[in-house]
Structures are given as structure tokens and as C-alpha cells.
mmCIF file of C-alpha atoms in Angstrom:
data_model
loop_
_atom_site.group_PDB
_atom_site.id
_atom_site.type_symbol
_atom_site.label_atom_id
_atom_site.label_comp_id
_atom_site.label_asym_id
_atom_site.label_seq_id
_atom_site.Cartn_x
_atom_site.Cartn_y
_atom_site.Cartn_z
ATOM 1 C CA UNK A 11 97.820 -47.105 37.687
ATOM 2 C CA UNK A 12 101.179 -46.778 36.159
ATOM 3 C CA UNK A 13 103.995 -48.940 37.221
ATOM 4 C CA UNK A 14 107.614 -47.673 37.966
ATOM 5 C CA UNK A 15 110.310 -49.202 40.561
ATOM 6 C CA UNK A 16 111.687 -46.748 42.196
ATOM 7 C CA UNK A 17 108.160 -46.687 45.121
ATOM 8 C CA UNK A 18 105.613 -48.851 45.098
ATOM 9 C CA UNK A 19 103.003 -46.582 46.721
ATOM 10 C CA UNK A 20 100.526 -49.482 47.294
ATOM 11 C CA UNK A 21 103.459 -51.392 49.065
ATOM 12 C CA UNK A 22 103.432 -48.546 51.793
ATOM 13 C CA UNK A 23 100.353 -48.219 51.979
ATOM 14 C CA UNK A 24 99.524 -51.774 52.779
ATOM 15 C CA UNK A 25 102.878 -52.006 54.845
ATOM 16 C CA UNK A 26 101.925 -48.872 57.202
ATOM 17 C CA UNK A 27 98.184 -50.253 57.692
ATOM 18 C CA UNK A 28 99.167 -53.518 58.545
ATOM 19 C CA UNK A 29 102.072 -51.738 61.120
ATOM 20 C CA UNK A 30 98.994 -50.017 62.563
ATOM 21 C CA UNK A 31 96.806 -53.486 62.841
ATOM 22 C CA UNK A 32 99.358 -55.194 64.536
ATOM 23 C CA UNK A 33 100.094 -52.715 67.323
ATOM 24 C CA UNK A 34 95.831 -52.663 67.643
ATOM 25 C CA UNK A 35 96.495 -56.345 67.828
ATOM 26 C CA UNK A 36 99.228 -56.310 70.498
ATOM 27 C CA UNK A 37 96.923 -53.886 72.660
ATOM 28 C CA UNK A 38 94.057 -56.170 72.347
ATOM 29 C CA UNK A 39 95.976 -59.247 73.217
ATOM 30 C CA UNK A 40 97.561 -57.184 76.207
ATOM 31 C CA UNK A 41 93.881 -56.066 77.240
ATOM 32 C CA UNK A 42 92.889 -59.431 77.552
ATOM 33 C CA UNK A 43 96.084 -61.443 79.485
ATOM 34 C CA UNK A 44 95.865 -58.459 81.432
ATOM 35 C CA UNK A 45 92.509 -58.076 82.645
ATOM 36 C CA UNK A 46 92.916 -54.364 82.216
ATOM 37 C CA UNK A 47 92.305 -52.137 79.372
ATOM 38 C CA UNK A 48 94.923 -49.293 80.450
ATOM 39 C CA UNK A 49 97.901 -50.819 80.554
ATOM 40 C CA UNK A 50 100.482 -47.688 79.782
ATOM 41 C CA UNK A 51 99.775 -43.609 79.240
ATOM 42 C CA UNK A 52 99.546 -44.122 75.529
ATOM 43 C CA UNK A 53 96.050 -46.529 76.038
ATOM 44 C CA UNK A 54 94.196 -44.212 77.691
ATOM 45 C CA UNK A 55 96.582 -40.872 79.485
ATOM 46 C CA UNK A 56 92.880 -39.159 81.119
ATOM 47 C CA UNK A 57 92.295 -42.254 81.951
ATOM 48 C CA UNK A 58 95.082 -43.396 83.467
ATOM 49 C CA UNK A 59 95.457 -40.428 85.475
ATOM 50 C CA UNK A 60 91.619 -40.538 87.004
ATOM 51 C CA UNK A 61 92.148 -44.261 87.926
ATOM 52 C CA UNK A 62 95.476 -44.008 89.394
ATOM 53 C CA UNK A 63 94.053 -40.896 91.907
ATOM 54 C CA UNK A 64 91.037 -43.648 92.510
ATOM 55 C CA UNK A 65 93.272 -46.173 93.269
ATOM 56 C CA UNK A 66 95.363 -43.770 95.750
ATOM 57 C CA UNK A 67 92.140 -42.625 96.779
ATOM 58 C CA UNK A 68 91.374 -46.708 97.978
ATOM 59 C CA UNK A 69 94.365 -47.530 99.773
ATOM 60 C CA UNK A 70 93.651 -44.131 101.887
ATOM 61 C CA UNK A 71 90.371 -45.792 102.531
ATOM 62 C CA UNK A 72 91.360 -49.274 103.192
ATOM 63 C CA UNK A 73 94.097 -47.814 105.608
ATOM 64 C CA UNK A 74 91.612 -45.696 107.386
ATOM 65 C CA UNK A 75 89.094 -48.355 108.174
ATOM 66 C CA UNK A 76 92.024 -50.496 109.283
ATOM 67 C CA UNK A 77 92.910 -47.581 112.080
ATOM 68 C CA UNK A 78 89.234 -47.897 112.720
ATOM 69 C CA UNK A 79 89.311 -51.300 113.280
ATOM 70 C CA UNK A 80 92.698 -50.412 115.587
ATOM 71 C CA UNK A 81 91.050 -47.555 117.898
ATOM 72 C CA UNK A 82 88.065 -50.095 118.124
ATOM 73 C CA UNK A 83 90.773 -52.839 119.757
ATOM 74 C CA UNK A 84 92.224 -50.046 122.074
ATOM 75 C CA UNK A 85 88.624 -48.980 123.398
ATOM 76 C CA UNK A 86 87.146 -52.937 124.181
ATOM 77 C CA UNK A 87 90.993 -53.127 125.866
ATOM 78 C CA UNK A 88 89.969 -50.044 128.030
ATOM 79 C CA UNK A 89 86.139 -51.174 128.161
ATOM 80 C CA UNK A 90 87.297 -54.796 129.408
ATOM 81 C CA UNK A 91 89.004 -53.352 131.811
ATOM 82 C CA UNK A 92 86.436 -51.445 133.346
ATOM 83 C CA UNK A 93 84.278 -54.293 133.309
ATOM 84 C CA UNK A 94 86.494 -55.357 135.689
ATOM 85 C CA UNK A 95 87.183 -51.969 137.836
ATOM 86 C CA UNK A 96 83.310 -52.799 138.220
ATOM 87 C CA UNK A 97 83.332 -55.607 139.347
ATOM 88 C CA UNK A 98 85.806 -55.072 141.730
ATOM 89 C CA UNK A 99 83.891 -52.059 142.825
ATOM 90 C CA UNK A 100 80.502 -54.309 143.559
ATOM 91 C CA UNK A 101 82.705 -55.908 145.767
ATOM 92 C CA UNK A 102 83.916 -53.366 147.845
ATOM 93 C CA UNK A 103 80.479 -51.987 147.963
ATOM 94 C CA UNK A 104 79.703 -55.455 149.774
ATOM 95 C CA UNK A 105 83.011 -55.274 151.902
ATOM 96 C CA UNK A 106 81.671 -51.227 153.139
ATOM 97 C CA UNK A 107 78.279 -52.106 153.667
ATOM 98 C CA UNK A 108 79.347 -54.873 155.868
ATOM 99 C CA UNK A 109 81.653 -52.864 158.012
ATOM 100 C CA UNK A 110 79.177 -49.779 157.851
ATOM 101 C CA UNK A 111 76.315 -52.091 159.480
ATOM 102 C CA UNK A 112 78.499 -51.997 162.944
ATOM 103 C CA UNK A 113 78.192 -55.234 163.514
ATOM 104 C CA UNK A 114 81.377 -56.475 162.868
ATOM 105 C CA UNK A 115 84.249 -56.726 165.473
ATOM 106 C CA UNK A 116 87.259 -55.938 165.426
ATOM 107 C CA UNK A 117 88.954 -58.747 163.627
ATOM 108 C CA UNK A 118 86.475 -58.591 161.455
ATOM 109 C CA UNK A 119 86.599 -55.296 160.699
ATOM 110 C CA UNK A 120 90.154 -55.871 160.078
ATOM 111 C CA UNK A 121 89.531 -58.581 157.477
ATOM 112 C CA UNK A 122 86.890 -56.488 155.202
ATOM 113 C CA UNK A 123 89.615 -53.643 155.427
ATOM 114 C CA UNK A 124 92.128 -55.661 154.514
ATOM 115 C CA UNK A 125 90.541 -57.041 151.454
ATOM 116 C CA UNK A 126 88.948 -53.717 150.536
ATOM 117 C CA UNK A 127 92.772 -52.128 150.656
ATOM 118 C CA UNK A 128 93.464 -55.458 148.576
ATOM 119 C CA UNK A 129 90.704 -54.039 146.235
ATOM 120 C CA UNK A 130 92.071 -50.621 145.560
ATOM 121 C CA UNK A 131 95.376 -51.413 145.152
ATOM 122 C CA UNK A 132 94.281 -53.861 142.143
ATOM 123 C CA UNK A 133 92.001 -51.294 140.529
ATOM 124 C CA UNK A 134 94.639 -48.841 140.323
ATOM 125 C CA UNK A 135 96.973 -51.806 139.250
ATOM 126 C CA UNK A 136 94.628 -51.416 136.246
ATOM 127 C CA UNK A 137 94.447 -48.271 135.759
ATOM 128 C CA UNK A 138 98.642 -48.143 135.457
ATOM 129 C CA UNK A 139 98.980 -51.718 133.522
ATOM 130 C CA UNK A 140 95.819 -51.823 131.367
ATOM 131 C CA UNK A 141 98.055 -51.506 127.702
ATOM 132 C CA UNK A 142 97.414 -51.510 124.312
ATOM 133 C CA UNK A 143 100.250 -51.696 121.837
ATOM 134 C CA UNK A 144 102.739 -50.569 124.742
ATOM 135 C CA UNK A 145 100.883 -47.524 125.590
ATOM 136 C CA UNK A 146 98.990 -47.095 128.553
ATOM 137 C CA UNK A 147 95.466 -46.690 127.655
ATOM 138 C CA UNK A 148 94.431 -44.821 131.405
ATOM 139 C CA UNK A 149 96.907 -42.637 131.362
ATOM 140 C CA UNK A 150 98.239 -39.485 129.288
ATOM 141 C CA UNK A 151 96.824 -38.665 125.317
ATOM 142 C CA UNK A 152 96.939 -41.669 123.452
ATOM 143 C CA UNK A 153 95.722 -40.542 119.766
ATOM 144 C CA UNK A 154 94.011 -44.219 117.628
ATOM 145 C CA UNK A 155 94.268 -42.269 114.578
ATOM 146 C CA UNK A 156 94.686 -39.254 112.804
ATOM 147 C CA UNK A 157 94.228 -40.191 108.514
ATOM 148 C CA UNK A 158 92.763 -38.532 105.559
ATOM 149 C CA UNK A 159 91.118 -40.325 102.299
ATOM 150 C CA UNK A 160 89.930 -38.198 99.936
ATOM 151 C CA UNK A 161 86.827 -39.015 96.752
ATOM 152 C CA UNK A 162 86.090 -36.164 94.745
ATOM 153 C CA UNK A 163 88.148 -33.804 97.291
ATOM 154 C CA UNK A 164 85.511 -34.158 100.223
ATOM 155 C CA UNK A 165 86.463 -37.158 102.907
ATOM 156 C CA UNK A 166 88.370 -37.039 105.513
ATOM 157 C CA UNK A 167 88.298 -38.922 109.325
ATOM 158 C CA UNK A 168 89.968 -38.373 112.249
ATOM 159 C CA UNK A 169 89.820 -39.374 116.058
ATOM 160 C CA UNK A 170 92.107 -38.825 119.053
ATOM 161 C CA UNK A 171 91.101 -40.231 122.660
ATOM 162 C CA UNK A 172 92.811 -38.191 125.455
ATOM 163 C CA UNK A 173 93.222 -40.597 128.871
ATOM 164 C CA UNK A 174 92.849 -39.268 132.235
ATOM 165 C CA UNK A 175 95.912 -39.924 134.742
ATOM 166 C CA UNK A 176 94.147 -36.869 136.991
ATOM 167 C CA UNK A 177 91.178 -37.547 139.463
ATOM 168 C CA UNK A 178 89.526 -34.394 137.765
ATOM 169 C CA UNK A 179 88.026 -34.589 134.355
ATOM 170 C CA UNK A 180 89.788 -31.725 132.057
ATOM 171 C CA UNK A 181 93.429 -32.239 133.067
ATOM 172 C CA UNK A 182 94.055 -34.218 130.999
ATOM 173 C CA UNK A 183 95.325 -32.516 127.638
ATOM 174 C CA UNK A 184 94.398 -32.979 123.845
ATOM 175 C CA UNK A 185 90.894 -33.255 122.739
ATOM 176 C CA UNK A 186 88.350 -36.161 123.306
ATOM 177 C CA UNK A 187 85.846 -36.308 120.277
ATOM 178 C CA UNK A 188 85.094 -37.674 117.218
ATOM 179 C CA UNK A 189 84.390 -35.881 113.648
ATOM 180 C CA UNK A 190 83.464 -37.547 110.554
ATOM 181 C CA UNK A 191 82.980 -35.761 107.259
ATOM 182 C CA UNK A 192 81.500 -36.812 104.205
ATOM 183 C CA UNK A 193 80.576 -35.373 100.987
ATOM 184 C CA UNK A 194 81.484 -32.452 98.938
ATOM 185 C CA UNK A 195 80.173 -28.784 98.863
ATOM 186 C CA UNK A 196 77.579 -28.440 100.803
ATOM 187 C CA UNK A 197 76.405 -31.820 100.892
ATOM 188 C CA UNK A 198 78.119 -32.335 104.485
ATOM 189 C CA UNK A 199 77.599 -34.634 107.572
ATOM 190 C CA UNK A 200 79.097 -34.958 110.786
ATOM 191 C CA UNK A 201 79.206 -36.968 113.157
ATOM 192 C CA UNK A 202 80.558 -35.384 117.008
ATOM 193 C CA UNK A 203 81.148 -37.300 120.369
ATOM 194 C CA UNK A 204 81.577 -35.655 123.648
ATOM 195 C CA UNK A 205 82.774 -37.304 126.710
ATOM 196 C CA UNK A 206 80.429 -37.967 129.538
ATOM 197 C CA UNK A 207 81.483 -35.914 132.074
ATOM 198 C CA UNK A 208 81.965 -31.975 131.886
ATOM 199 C CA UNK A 209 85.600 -30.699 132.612
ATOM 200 C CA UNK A 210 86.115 -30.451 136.220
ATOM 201 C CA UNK A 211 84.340 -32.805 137.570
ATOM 202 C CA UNK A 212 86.160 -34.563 140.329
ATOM 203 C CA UNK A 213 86.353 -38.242 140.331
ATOM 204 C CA UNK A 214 86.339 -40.476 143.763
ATOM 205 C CA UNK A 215 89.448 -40.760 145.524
ATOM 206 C CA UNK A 216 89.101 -44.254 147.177
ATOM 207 C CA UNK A 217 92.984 -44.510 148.104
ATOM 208 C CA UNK A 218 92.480 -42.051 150.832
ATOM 209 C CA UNK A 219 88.852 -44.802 152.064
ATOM 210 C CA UNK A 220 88.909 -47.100 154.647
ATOM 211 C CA UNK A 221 86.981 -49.584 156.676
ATOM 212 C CA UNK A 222 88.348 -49.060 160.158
ATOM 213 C CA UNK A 223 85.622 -48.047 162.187
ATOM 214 C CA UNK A 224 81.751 -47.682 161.179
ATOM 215 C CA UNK A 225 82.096 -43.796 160.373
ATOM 216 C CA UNK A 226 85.021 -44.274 157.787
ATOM 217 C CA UNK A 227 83.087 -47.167 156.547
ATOM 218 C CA UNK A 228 80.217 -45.262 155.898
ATOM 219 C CA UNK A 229 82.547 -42.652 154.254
ATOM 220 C CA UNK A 230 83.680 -45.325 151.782
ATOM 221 C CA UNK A 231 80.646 -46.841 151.320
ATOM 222 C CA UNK A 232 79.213 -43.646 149.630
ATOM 223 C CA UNK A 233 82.742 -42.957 147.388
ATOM 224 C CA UNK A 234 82.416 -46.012 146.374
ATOM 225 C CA UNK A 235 79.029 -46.118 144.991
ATOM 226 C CA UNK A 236 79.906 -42.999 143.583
ATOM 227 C CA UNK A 237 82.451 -44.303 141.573
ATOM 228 C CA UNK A 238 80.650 -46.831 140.110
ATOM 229 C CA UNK A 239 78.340 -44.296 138.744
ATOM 230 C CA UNK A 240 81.486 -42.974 137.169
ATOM 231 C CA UNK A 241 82.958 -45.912 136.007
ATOM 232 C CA UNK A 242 79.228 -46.760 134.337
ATOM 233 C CA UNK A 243 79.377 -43.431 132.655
ATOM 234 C CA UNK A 244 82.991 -43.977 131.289
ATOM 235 C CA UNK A 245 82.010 -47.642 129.703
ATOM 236 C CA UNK A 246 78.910 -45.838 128.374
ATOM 237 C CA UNK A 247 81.205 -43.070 126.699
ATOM 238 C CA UNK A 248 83.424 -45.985 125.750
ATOM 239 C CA UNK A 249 80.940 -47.686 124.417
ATOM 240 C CA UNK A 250 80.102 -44.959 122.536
ATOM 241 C CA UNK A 251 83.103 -44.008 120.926
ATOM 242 C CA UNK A 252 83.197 -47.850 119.836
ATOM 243 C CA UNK A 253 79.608 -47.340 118.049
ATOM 244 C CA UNK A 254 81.089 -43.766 116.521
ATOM 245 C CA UNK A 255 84.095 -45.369 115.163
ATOM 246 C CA UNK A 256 82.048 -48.659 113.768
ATOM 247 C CA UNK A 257 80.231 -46.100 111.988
ATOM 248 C CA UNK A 258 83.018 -44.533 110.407
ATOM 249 C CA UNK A 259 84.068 -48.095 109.128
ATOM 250 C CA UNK A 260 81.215 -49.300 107.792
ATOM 251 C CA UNK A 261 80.851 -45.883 105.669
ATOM 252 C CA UNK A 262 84.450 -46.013 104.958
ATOM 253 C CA UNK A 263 83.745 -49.532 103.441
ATOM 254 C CA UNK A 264 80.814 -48.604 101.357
ATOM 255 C CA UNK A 265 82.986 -45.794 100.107
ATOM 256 C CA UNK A 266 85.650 -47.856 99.518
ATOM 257 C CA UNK A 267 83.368 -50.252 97.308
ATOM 258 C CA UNK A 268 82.050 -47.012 95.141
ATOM 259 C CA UNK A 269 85.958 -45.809 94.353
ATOM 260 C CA UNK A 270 87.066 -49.350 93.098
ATOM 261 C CA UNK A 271 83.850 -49.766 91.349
ATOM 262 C CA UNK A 272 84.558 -46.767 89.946
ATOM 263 C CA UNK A 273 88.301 -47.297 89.274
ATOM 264 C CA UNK A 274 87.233 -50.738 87.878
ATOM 265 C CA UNK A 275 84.901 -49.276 85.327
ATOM 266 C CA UNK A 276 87.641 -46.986 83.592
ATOM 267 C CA UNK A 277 90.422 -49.776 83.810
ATOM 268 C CA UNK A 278 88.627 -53.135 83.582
ATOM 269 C CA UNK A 279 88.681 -55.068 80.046
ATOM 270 C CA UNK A 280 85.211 -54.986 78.177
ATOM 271 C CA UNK A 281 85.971 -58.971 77.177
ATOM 272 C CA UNK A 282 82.870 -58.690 75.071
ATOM 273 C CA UNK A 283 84.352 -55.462 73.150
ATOM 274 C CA UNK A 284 88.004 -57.273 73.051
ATOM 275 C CA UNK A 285 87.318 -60.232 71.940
ATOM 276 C CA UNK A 286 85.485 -58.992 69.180
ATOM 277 C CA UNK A 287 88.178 -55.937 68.314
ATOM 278 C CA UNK A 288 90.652 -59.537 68.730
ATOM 279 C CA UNK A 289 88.404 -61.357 65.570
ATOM 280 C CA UNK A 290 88.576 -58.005 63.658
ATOM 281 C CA UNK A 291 92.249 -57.656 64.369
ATOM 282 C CA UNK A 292 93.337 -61.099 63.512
ATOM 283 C CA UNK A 293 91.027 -60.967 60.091
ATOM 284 C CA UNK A 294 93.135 -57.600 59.343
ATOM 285 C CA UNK A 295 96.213 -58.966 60.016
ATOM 286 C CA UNK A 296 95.988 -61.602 57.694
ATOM 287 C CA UNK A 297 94.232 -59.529 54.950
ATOM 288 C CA UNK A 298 97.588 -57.073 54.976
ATOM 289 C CA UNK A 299 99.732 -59.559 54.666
ATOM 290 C CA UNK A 300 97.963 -60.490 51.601
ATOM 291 C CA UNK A 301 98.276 -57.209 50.460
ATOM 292 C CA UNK A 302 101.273 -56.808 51.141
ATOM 293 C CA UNK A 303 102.473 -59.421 48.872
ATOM 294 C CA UNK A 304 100.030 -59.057 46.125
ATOM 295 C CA UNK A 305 101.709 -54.949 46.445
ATOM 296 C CA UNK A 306 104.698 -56.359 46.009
ATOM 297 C CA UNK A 307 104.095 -58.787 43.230
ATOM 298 C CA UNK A 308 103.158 -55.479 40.941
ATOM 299 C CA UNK A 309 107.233 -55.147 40.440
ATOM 300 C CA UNK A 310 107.572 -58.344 38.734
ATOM 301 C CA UNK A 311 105.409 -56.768 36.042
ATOM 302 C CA UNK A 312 107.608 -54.033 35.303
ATOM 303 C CA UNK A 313 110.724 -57.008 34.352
ATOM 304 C CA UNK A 314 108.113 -58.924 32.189
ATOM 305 C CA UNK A 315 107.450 -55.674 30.158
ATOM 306 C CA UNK A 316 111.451 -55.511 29.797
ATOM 307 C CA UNK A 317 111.524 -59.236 28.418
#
């Protein structure tokens, strides 16, 4: 090797490896305060990118289950509600059947009318009150959610719940169903919900019922058993919707596990891999630096020859 002064090549050399340990070193030590082994583009830029549309991919999913969760809340509002419009209902059928048996007189038959009215004015004070989150939930289109997650380009969830105002199924407007779809290509499911009763069927008018006389009781007795046939059909629906939409969580959670597990697999620190590249690192680092100086130290030889 022949000395000069004007470059010491082994300086550089030893000066631009040990640059390159120490910024290995800095990444490794940043890997493993961190937690996470992409911590800018220049770690990992495919990487970075795939786990970032993961992690978008997540919150999608954790927001979706959470308007789940929401339109489950509005439907055991409407269900508890009709729970009571039932039992209400039971009553009147008591009330009717009393004043349809003739036996009653007329102050009597004045009393079971008078609580029956009672009856029907407080069922349709539910129907107009019963709220959830200020809107009514028996009256016009109330939509729980309408969201899209996507994993791999194939999820996506939506729901909308029309209310009736109308006494005839089908005037209401906006749709009443359910669709869930999962997968990609042709791997495909769905899941559909239909409402109970087929459009234009004409629910009971009770306000126009009375218990007067035995004729009108009999009239009343047999609208109002018929609308607690309807009522039962609209918790089972409810009810239904409710088991659709748990559904739709509970696969919106496992998906939701499978993307971060995912996402966690391309970001996470391997602390068995860093702490070992840390060792190698450190051991480098302090090699160089010898080096480095013994590089140096080849200058001095060049002013002893000059002595």
C-alpha cells in the first residue's frame, strides 16, 4: 500500500461504512422504542403503503360495526315499544270482550269505553313519541346506516329501515332490507331481509273502534285482535333485523381482527430479529471507530519518513 497525504482511501472507506452502521443503528434503536418496524417511507415504501390502506381499511370496519351496534339501539327502542303497544292491546282485548258479552250496563259500558279510548290514545302517543336520537322511529324513513369498508376491494354493508306513518304497508318510501356482502370475485355472500308484511296490506284502524253498544264492541273486539297479530309480526321482523344486523357485527369484527393482524405483521418489530441486528450494530459501531483511527494513524507515517 503506498502512503501519500493528499487521500487516505482507507480513511473513507472506514468513515463511509461506519456512516452506514450508524444510520442501521439509529433504525434499529427506532424499531425497538417504537414498537414498529416502518417508521418512515425510506424503511419499508411497499410496505408502508399496504399497511397504511390496512389501517384505513380498520377504522372503516371499526366504524361500521359501531353503526351496527347504533341501528341495533334504534330497533330494541322500536321493539320496546311494541312490547308495550302489546300489552296495551291485551288489554283492550279484555276491555272489548267485556263489553261484547252484553252484559254490561250502561255505566259500565261507559267505563270500559272510556278506558279503551284511554288505550288508543296512548298507543298512538307511542307511535308519535317513541324517539331515538331525535328522530321518530314510527314515522317517515329513518336510515341506521349507510357505510362501506373495504379488504382486498370486496366488503361493503349497508342498511336503511323505512318507518310507516300510513295504516297501509308500502306508503311509506325508501327501501326496508338488509344486504351484506363479503368476499371478492366470485366468492360472494349475502345476506337479504324482507319485511313481514307485503305492500298494501292495510293495518287496523282502532281510532275509528268503540265500545258503545255490544255490536261496535264486537267490531273492536275483532280489529283489535287483528292488530295484535300485526304488531306480533312487526316485533318478529324487528327482531329480525336485530339478528341480521348482529350478524353483520360479529363478521365485521372477525374481519376487523384479520386486517390488523395483517397490518400488524408488515409493521410490528421482530424484537428477536432487532435485538440481534442491535448486538451486530453496536459491535460495528465500535469496530469503525477503531478503524477509523487506526486509518488515520497511517498519516503520521508519512512525517516519520520526512524526519
Amino acid at each position: 500500500m503506498s502512503l501519500g497525504v493528499l487521500n487516505n482511501i482507507s480513511a473513507m472507506y472506514a468513515e463511509n461504512n461506519l456512516n452506514s452502521t450508524d444510520s442501521s443503528l439509529q433504525t434499529v434503536l427506532t424499531q425497538l422504542s417504537s414498537g414498529s418496524r416502518i417508521n418512515s417511507g425510506a424503511d419499508d415504501a411497499a410496505g408502508l403503503s399496504l399497511a397504511d390502506g390496512l389501517s384505513a381499511n380498520s377504522a372503516a370496519l371499526t366504524q361500521s360495526s359501531t353503526n351496527a351496534s347504533e341501528g341495533v339501539g334504534l330497533l330494541q327502542v322500536a321493539d320496546g315499544a311494541l312490547s308495550q303497544v302489546t300489552s296495551l292491546l291485551n288489554r283492550a282485548v279484555t276491555l272489548a270482550t267485556e263489553a261484547a258479552n252484553g252484559t254490561l250496563n250502561t255505566a259500565q259500558d261507559s267505563a270500559a269505553n272510556s278506558e279503551y279510548q284511554s288505550i288508543l290514545d296512548e298507543i298512538s302517543n307511542i307511535g308519535s313519541t317513541t324517539t331515538y336520537n331525535g328522530q321518530t322511529v314510527f314515522g317517515g324513513t329513518f336510515t341506521i346506516f349507510t357505510g362501506d369498508g373495504t379488504t382486498g376491494g370486496g366488503f361493503s354493508d349497508a342498511l336503511t329501515l323505512s318507518t310507516l306513518a300510513s295504516d297501509e304497508v308500502g306508503d311509506a318510501t325508501g327501501s326496508a332490507g338488509l344486504t351484506y356482502t363479503s368476499g371478492a370475485g366470485t366468492a360472494t355472500s349475502t345476506l337479504t331481509y324482507t319485511p313481514a308484511a307485503t305492500a298494501g296490506t292495510d293495518y287496523e284502524d282502532l281510532a275509528t273502534t268503540d265500545l258503545t253498544d255490544q255490536s261496535d264492541a264486537e267490531t273492536a273486539l275483532n280489529d283489535v285482535y287483528a292488530a295484535v297479530q300485526d304488531v306480533a309480526a312487526e316485533r318478529g321482523y324487528t327482531g329480525a333485523q336485530i339478528n341480521a344486523l348482529n350478524a353483520v357485527s360479529d363478521v365485521e369484527s372477525t374481519e376487523q381482527v384479520n386486517v390488523t393482524s395483517a397490518e400488524n405483521s408488515i409493521t410490528a418489530t421482530d424484537y428477536a430479529s432487532a435485538t440481534s441486528n442491535l448486538s451486530k450494530y453496536e459491535v460495528l459501531d465500535q469496530t469503525g471507530i477503531s478503524a477509523l483511527a487506526q486509518a488515520n494513524s497511517t498519516e503520521q507515517l508519512v512525517t516519520k519518513l520526512l524526519q
